[in-house]
PDB file of C-alpha atoms in Angstrom:
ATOM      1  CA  UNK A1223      10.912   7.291  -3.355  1.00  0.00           C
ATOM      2  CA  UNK A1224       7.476   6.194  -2.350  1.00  0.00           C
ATOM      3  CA  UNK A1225       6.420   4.775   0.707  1.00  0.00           C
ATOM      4  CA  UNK A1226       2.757   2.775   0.330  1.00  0.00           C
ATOM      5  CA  UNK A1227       0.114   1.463   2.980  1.00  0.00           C
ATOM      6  CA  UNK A1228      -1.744  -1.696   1.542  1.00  0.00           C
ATOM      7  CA  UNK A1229      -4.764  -2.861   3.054  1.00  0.00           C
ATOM      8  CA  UNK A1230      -6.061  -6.614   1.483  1.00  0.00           C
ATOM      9  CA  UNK A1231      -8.815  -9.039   2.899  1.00  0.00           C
ATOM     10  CA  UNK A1232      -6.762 -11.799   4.171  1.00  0.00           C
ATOM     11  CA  UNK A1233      -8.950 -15.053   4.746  1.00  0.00           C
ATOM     12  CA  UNK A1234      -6.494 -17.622   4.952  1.00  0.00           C
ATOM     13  CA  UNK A1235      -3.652 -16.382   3.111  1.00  0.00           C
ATOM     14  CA  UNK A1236      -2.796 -13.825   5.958  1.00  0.00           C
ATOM     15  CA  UNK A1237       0.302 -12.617   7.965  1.00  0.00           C
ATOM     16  CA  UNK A1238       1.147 -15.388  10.651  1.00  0.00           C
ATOM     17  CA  UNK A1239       1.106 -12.530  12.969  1.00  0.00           C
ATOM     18  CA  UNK A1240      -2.797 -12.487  12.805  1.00  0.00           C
ATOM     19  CA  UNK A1241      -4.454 -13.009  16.407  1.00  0.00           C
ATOM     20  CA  UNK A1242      -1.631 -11.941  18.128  1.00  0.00           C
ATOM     21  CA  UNK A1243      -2.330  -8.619  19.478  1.00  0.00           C
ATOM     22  CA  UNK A1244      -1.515  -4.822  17.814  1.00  0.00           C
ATOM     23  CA  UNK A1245       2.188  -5.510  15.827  1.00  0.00           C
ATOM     24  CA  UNK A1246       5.128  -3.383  17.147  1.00  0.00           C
ATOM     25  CA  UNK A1247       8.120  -4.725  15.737  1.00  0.00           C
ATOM     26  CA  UNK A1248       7.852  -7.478  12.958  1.00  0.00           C
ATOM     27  CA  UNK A1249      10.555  -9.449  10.687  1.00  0.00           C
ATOM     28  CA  UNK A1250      10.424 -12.241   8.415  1.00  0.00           C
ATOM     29  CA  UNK A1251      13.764 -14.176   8.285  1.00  0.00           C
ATOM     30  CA  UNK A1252      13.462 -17.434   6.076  1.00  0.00           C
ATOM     31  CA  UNK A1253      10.419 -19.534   7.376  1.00  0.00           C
ATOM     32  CA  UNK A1254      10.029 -17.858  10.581  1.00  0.00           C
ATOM     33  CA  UNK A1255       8.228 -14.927  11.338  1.00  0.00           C
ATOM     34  CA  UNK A1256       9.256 -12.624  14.330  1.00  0.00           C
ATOM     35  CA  UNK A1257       6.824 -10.509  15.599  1.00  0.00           C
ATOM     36  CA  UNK A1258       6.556  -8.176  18.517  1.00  0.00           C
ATOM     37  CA  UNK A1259       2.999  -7.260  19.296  1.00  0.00           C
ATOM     38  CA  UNK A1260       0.921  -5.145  22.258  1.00  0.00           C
ATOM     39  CA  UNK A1261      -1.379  -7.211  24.203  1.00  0.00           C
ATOM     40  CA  UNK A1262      -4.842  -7.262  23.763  1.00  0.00           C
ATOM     41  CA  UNK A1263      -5.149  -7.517  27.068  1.00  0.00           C
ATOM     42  CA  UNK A1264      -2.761  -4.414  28.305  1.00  0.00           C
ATOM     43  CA  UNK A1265      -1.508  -1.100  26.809  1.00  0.00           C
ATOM     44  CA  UNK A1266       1.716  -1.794  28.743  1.00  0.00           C
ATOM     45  CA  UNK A1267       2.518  -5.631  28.390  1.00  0.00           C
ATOM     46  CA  UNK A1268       4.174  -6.861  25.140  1.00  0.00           C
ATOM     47  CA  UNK A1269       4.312 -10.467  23.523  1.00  0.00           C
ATOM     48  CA  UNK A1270       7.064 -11.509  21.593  1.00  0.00           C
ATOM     49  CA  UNK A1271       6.955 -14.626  19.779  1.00  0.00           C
ATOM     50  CA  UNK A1272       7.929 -16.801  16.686  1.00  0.00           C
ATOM     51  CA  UNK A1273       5.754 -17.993  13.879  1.00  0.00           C
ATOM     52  CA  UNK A1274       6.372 -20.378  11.408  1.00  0.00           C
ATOM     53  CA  UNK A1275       5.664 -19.324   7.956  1.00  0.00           C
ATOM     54  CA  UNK A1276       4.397 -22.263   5.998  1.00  0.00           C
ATOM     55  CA  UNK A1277       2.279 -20.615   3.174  1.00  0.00           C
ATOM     56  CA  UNK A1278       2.436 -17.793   0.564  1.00  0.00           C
ATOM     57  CA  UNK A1279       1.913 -14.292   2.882  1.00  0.00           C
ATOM     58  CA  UNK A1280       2.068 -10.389   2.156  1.00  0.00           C
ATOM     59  CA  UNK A1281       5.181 -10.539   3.502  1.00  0.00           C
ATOM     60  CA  UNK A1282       6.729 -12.915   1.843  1.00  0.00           C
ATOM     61  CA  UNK A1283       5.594 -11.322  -1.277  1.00  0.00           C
ATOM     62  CA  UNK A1284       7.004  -7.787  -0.049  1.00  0.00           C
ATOM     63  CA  UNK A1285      10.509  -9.210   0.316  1.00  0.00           C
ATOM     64  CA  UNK A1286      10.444 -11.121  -2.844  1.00  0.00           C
ATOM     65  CA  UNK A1287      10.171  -7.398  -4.371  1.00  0.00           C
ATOM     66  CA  UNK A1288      13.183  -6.331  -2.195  1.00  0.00           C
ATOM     67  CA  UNK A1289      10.117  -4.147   0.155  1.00  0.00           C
ATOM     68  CA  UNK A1290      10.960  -4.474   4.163  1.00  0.00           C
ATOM     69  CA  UNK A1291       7.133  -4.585   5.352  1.00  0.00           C
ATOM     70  CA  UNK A1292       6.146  -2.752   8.716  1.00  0.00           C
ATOM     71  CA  UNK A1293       2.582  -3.325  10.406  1.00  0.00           C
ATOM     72  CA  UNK A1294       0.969  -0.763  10.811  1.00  0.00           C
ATOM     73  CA  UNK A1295      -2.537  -3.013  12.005  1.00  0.00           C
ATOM     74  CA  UNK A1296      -3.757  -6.749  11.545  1.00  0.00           C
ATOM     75  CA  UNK A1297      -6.425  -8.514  12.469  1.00  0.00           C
ATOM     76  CA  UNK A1298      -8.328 -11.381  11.226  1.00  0.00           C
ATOM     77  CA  UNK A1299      -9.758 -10.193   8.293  1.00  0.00           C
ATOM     78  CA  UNK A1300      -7.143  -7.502   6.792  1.00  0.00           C
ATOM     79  CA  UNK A1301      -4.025  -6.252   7.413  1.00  0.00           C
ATOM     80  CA  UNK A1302      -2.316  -2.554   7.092  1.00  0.00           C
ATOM     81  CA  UNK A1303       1.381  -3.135   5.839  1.00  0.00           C
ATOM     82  CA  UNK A1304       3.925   0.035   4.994  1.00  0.00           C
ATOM     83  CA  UNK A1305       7.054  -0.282   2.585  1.00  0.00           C
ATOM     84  CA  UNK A1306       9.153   1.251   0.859  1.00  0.00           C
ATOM     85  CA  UNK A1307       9.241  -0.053  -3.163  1.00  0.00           C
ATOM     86  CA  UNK A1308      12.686   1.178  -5.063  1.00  0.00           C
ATOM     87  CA  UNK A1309      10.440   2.645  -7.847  1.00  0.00           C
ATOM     88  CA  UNK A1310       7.192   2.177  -9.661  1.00  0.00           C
ATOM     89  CA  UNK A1311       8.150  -0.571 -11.433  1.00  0.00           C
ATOM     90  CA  UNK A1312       8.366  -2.585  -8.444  1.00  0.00           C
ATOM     91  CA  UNK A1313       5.255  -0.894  -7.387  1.00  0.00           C
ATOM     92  CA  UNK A1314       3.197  -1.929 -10.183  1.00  0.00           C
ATOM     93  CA  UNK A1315       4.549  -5.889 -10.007  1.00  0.00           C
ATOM     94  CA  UNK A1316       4.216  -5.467  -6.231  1.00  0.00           C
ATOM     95  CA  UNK A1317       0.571  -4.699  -6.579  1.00  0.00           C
ATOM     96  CA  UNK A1318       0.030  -7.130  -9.060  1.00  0.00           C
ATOM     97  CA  UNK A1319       1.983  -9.826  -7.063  1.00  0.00           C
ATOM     98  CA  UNK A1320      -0.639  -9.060  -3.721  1.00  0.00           C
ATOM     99  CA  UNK A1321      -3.993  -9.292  -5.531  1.00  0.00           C
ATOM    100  CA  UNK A1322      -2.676 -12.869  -6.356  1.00  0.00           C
ATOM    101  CA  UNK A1323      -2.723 -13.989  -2.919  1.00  0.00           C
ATOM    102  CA  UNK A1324      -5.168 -11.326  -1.563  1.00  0.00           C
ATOM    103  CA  UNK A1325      -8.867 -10.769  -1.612  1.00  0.00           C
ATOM    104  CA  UNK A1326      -8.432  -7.520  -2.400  1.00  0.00           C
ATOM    105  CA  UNK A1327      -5.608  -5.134  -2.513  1.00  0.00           C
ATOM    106  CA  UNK A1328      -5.366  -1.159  -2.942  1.00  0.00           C
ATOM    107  CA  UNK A1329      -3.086   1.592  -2.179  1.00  0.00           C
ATOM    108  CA  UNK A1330      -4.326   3.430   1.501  1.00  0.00           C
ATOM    109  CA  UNK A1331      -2.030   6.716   1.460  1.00  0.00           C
ATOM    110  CA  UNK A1332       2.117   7.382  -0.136  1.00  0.00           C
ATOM    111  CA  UNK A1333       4.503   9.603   0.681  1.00  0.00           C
ATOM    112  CA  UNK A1334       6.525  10.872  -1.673  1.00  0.00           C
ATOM    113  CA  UNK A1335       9.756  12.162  -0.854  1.00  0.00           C
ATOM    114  CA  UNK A1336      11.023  15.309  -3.186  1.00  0.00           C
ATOM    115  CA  UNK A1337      14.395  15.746  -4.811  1.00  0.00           C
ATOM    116  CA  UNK A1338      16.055  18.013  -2.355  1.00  0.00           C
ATOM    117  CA  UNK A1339      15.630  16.180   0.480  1.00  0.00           C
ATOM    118  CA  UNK A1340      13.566  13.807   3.013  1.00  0.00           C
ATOM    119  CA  UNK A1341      11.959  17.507   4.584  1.00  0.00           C
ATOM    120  CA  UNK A1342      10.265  17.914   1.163  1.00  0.00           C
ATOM    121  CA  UNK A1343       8.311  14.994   1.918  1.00  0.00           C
ATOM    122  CA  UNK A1344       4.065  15.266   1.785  1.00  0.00           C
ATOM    123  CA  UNK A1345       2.128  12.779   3.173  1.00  0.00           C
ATOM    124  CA  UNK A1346      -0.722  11.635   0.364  1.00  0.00           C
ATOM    125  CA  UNK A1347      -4.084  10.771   2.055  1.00  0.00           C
ATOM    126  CA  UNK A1348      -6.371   8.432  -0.538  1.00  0.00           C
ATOM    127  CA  UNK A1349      -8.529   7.192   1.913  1.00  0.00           C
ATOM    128  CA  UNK A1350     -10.525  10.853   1.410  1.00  0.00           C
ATOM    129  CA  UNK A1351     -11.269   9.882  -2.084  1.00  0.00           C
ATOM    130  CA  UNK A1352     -14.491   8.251  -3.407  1.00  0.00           C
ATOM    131  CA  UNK A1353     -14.347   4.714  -4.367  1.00  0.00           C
ATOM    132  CA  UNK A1354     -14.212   5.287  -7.925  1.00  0.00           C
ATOM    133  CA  UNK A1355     -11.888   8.437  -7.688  1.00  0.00           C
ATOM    134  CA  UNK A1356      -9.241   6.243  -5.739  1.00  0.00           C
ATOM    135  CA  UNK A1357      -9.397   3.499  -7.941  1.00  0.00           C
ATOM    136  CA  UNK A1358      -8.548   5.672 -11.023  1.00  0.00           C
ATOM    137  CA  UNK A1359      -5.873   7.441  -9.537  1.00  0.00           C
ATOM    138  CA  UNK A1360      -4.626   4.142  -8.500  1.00  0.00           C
ATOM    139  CA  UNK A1361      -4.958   2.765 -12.086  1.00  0.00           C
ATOM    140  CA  UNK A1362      -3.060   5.744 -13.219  1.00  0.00           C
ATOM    141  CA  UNK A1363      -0.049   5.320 -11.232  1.00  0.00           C
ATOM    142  CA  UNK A1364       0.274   1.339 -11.783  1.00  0.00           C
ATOM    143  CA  UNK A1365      -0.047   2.213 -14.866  1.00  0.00           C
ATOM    144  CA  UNK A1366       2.845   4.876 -14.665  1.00  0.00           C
ATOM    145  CA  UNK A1367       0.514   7.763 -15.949  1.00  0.00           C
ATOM    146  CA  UNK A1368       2.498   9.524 -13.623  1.00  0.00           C
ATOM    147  CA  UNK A1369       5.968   8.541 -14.541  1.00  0.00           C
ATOM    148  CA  UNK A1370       8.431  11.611 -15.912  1.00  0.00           C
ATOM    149  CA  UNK A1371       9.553   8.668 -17.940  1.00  0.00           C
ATOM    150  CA  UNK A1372       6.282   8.484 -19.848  1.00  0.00           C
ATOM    151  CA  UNK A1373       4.134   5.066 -19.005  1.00  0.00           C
ATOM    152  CA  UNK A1374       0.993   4.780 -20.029  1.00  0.00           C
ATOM    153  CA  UNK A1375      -0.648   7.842 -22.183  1.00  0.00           C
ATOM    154  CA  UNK A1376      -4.313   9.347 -21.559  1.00  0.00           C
ATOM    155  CA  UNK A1377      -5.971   7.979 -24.027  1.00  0.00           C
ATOM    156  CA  UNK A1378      -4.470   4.064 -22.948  1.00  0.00           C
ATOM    157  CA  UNK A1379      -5.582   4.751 -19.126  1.00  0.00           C
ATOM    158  CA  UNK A1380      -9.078   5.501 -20.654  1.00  0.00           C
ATOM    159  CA  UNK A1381      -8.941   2.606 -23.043  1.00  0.00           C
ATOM    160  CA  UNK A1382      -7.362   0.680 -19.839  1.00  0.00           C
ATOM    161  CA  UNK A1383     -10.276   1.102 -17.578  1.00  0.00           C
ATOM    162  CA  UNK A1384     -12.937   0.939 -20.530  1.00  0.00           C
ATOM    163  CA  UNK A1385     -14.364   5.006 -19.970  1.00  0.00           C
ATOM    164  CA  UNK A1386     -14.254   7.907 -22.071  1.00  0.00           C
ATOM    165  CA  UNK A1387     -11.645  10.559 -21.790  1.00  0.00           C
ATOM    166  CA  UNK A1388     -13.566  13.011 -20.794  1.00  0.00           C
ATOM    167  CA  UNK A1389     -15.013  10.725 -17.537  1.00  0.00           C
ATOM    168  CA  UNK A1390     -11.177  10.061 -17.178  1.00  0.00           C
ATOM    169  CA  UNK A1391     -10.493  13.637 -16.808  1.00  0.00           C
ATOM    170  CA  UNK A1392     -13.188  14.722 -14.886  1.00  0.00           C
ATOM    171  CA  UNK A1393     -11.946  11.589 -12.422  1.00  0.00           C
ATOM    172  CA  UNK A1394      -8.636  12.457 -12.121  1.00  0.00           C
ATOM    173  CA  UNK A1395      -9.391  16.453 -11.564  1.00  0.00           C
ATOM    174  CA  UNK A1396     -11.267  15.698  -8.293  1.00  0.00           C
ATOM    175  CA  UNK A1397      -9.266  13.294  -7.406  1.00  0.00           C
ATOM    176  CA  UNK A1398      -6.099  15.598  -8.085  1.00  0.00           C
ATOM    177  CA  UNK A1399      -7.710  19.108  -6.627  1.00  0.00           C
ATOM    178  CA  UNK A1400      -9.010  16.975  -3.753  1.00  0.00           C
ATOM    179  CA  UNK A1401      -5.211  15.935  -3.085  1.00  0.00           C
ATOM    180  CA  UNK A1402      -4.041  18.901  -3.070  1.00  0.00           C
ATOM    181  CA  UNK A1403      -6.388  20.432  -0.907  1.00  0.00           C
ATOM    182  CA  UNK A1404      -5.414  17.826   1.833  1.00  0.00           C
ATOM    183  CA  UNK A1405      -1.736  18.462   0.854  1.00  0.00           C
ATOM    184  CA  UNK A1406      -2.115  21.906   1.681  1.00  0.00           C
ATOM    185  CA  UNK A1407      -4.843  21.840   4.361  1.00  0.00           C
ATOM    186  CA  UNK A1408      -2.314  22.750   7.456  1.00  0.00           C
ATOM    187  CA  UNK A1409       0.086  25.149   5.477  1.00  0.00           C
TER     188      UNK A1409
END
């Protein structure tokens, strides 16, 4: 299982919960939005209140892919949502389905969970990658480079983001040794 931050320019096609303070607790239910949020004004003091949802949204989007979203931040420009996707697959369309409504849309760190059990789980940080590493290695796994199940070969990711294979390896090795660095930083 994966778990994915997204982080897109908003504009007007944003959460309803923008301007209402730091979400705690959020939930979309039909055309309403239910949001619990900290304050602006107080660490202490929360605000719960009701939206309604009258427009195509992130969230709306998420659910439509079966993906519960959780805020991690908004504000009036972008927006920091978590989810859980059932597989790639629904990554990839989930992705693809965002960048329709979204200024921009990329993948900000994923967990993925091993086979034994939800302890094996590593926390994968691609905010410390350059630009140009990230968006290969995000590429790559949209494009299900990374699949078991096969996906997209070398030579198509190449062909797919118009560079040679050798500037696709040399990508994907710094992206991949600087991953698992940070994987293995505090072990």
């Amino acid at each position: 299982m994966v778990e994915i931050a997204l982080e897109f320019g908003t504009g007007t096609k944003c959460c309803a919960a923008r301007g209402l303070g730091t979400p705690i607790e959020h939930h979309l239910i039909d055309d309403t939005c239910y949001v619990t949020c900290r304050s602006p004004d107080s660490d202490s003091e929360l605000i719960h209140d009701t939206v309604p949802v009258d427009m195509v949204c992130a969230c709306r989007v998420l659910a439509s892919h079966g993906c519960i979203p959780s805020l991690e931040s908004i504000d009036s420009e972008r927006m920091v949502v978590r989810t859980n996707p059932e597989n790639r697959r629904v990554l990839r369309e989930l992705m693809a389905d965002l960048d329709d409504i979204a200024d921009s849309v990329g993948l900000r760190s994923l967990v993925v969970n091993g086979a034994q059990s939800d302890s094996d789980s590593a926390l994968v940080n691609l905010q410390e990658l350059t630009v140009l590493e990230r968006e290969t290695v995000e590429a790559a796994i949209l494009a299900g480079y990374y699949d078991r199940s096969g996906g997209a070969g070398f030579g198509d990711l190449a062909r797919d983001l118009a560079i040679t294979k050798s500037a696709l390896s040399k990508r994907l090795s710094s992206a991949e040794a600087k991953i698992m660095r940070n994987l293995y930083r505090n072990e």
